Tab-separated table of C-alpha atoms in Angstrom:
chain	number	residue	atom	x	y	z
A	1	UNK	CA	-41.020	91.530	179.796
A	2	UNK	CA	-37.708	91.925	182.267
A	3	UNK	CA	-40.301	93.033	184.872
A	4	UNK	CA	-42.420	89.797	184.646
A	5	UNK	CA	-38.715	87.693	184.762
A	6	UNK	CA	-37.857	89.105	187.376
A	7	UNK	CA	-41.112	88.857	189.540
A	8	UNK	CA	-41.552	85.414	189.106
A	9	UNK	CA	-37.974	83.927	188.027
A	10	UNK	CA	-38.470	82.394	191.812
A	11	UNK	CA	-41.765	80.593	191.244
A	12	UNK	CA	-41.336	77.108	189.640
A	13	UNK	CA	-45.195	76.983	188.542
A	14	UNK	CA	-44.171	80.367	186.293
A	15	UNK	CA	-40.818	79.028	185.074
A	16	UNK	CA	-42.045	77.882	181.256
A	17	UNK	CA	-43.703	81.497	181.340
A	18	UNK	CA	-40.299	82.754	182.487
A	19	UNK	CA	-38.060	80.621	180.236
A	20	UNK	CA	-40.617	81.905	176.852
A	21	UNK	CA	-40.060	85.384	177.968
A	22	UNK	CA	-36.265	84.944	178.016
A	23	UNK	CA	-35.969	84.057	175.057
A	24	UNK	CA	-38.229	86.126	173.730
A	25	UNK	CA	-36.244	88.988	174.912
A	26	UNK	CA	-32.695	87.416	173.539
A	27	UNK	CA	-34.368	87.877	170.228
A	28	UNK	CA	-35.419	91.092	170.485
A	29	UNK	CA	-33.361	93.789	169.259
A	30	UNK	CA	-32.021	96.631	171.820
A	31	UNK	CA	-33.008	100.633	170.355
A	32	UNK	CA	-30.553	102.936	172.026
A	33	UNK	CA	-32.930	106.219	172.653
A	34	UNK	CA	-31.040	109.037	172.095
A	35	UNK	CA	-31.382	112.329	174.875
A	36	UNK	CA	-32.318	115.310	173.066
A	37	UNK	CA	-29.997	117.930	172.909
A	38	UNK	CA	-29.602	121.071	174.386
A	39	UNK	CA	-30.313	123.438	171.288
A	40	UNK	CA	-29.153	126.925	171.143
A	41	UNK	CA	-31.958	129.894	171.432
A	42	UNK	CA	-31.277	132.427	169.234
A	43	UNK	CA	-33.746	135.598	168.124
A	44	UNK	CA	-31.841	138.360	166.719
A	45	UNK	CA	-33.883	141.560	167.757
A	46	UNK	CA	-34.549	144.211	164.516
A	47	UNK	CA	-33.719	147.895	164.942
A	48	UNK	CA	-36.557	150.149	163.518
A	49	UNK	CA	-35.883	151.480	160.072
A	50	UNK	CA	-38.380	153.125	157.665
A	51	UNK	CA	-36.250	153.554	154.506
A	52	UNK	CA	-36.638	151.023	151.693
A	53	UNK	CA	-33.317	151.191	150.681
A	54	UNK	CA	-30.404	150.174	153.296
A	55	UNK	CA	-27.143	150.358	151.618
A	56	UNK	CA	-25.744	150.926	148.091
A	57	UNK	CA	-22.911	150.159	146.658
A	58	UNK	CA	-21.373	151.747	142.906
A	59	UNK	CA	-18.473	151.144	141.174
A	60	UNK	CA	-16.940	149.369	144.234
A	61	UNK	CA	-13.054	147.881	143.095
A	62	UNK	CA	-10.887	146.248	145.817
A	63	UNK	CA	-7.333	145.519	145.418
A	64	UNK	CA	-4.388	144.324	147.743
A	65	UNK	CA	-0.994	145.741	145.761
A	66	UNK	CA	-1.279	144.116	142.622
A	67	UNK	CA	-4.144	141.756	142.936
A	68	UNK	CA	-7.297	142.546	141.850
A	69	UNK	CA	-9.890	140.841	143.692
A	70	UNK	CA	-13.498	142.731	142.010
A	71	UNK	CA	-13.899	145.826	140.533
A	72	UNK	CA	-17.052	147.312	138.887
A	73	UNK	CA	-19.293	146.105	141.321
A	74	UNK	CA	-22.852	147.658	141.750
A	75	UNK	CA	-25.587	146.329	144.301
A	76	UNK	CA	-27.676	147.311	146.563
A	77	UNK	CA	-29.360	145.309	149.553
A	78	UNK	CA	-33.581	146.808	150.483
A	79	UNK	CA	-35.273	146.030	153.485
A	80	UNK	CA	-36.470	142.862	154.018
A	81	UNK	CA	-34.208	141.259	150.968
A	82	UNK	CA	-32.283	138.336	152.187
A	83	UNK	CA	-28.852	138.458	149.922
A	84	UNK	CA	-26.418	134.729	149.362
A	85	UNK	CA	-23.213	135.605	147.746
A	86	UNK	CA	-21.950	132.332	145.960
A	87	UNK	CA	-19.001	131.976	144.535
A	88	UNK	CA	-15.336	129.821	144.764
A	89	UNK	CA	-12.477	130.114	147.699
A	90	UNK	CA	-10.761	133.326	147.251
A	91	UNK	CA	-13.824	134.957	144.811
A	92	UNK	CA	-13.371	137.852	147.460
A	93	UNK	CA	-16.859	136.778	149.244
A	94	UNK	CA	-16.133	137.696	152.625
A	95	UNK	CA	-13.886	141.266	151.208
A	96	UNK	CA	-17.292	142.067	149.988
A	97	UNK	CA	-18.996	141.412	153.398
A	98	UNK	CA	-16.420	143.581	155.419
A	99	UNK	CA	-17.154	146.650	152.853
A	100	UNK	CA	-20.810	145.864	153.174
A	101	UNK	CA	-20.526	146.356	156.466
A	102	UNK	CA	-17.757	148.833	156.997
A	103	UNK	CA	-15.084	147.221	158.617
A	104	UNK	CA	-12.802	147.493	155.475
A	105	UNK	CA	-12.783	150.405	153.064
A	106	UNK	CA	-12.684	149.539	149.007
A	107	UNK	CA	-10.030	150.553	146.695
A	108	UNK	CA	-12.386	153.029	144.724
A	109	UNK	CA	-16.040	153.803	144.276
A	110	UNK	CA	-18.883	154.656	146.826
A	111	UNK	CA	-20.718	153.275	149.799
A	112	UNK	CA	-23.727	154.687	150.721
A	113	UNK	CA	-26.165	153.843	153.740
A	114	UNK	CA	-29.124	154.512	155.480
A	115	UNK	CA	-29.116	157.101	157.949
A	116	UNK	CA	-30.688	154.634	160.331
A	117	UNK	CA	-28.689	151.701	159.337
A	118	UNK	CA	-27.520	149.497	162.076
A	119	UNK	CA	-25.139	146.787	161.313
A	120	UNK	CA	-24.588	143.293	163.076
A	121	UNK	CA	-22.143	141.030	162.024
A	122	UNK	CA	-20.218	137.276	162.069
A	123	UNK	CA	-16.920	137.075	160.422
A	124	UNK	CA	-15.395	133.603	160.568
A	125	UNK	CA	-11.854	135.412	160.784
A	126	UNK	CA	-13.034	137.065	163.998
A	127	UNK	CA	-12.978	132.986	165.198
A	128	UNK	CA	-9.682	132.703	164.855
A	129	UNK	CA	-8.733	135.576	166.775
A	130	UNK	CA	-10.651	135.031	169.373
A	131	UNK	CA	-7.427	134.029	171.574
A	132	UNK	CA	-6.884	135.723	174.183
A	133	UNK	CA	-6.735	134.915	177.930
A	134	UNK	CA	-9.934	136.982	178.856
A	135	UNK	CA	-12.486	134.903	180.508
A	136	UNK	CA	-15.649	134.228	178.335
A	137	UNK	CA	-17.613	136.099	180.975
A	138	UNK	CA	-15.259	139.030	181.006
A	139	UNK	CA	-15.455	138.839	176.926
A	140	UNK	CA	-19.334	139.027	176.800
A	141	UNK	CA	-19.846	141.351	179.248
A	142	UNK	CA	-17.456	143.882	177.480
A	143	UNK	CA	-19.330	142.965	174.174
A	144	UNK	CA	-23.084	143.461	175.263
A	145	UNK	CA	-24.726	146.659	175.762
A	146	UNK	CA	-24.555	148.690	178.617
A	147	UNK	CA	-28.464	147.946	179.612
A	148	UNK	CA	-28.310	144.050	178.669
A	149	UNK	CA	-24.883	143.080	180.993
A	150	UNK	CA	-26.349	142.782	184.126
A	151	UNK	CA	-28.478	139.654	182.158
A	152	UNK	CA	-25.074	138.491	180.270
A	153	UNK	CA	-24.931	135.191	182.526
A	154	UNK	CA	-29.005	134.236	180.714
A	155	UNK	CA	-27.535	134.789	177.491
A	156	UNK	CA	-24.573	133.162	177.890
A	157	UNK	CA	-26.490	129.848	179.318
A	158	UNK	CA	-28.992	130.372	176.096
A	159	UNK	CA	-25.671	129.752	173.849
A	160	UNK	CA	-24.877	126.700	176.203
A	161	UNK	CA	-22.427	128.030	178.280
A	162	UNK	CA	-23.436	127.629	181.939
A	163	UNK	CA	-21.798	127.138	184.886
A	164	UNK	CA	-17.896	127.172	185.329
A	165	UNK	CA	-17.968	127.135	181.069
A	166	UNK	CA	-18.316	131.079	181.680
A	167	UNK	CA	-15.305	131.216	183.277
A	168	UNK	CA	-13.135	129.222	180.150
A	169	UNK	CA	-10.459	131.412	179.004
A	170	UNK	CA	-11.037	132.152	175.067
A	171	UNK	CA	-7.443	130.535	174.428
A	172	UNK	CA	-8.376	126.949	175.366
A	173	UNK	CA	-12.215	127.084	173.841
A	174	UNK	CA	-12.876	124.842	170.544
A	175	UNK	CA	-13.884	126.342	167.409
A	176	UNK	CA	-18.036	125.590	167.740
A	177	UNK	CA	-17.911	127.553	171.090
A	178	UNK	CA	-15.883	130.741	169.496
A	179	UNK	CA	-18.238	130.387	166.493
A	180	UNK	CA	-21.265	130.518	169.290
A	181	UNK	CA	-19.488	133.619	171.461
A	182	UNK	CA	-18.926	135.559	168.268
A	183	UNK	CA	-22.928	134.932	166.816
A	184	UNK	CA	-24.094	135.741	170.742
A	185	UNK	CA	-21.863	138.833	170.190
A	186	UNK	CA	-23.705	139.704	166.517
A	187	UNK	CA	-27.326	138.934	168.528
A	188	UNK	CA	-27.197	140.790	171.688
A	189	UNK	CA	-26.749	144.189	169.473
A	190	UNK	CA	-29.983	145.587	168.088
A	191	UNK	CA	-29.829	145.831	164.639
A	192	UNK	CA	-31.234	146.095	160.590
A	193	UNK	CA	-29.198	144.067	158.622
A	194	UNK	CA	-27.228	141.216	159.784
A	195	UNK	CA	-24.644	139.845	157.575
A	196	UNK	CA	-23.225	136.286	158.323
A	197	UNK	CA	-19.647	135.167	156.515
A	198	UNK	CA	-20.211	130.913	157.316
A	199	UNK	CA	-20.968	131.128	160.476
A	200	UNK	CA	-22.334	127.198	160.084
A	201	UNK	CA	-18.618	126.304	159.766
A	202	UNK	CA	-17.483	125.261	163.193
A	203	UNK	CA	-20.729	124.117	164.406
A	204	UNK	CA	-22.565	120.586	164.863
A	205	UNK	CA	-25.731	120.122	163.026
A	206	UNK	CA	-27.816	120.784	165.954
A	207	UNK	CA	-26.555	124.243	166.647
């Protein structure tokens, strides 16, 4: 319609044409398209493991001084079981994650693993100490494996940094693009069992 106004606005034998069309496009109502996105590529590679079971654990308690936060805890995670823990703010969800995955020791009982076991992991803690003045080129690079950092700079553009983002100090980033370093971080390491602690938190809804 604006093309036909504006190829014969000039001619007077078209100007009821043009004058209908005007109005007809006051009336109409404008859609906004929206640009897609750039979306975030993610494919977390899998380590070989044969064993059925991955990890155990029995009897696990976990206390800070006098707090109790679980005790008498038995599970056990298989291969190819996906596992939600559910529970209320300060249930001790993410204590069980960091014994699950070794980073934090229990107050009593056992943790047993595969001998093959290969962990990968997210920690929304790890977000907020992600502070410091490195570059996030410098960071990456020191977190990817040796064979993988001379490709750092793909990844890094496959998690929407590109350009001079790489070169953002961690200290001035926002908390979606720590959230993104730190899941990059859990990705580029070849593993069996990933565990995630809400790693959704800091990010839009198209990441």
């Amino acid at each position: 319609i604006k093309k036909f106004i504006d190829r014969f606005h000039a001619h007077k034998n078209k100007a009821t044409l043009v004058k209908s069309r005007e109005k007809m496009l006051e009336r109409m109502e404008i859609i906004e398209m929206e640009y897609e996105r750039k979306k975030i590529k993610v494919r977390f590679p899998a380590a070989p493991i044969e064993s059925k079971r991955l990890l155990t654990l029995d009897n696990i308690a976990k206390s800070y001084n006098s707090l109790r936060v679980f005790s008498n805890l038995d599970m056990h995670i298989d291969r190819r079981e996906k596992v939600a823990l559910i529970g209320k703010n300060g249930a001790g969800k993410s204590t069980l994650c960091r014994i699950i995955s070794g980073t934090e020791e229990s107050t009593s009982g056992t943790r047993v693993v595969s001998e093959k076991l290969s962990i990968s992991s997210f920690f929304q803690e790890r977000v907020v100490k992600l502070n410091s003045e490195n570059t996030v080129l410098d960071w990456a690079f020191n977190e990817a494996p040796e064979e993988i950092q001379p490709r750092i700079r793909n990844f890094l553009g496959m998690f929407l940094f590109s350009g001079d983002d790489v070169f953002k100090k961690l200290s001035v980033l926002s908390g979606g693009e720590k959230t993104r370093l730190l899941i990059l971080a859990a990705m580029l390491k070849c593993s069996n069992l990933l565990i995630l602690d809400e790693p959704t938190f800091h990010l839009d809804r198209d990441s």
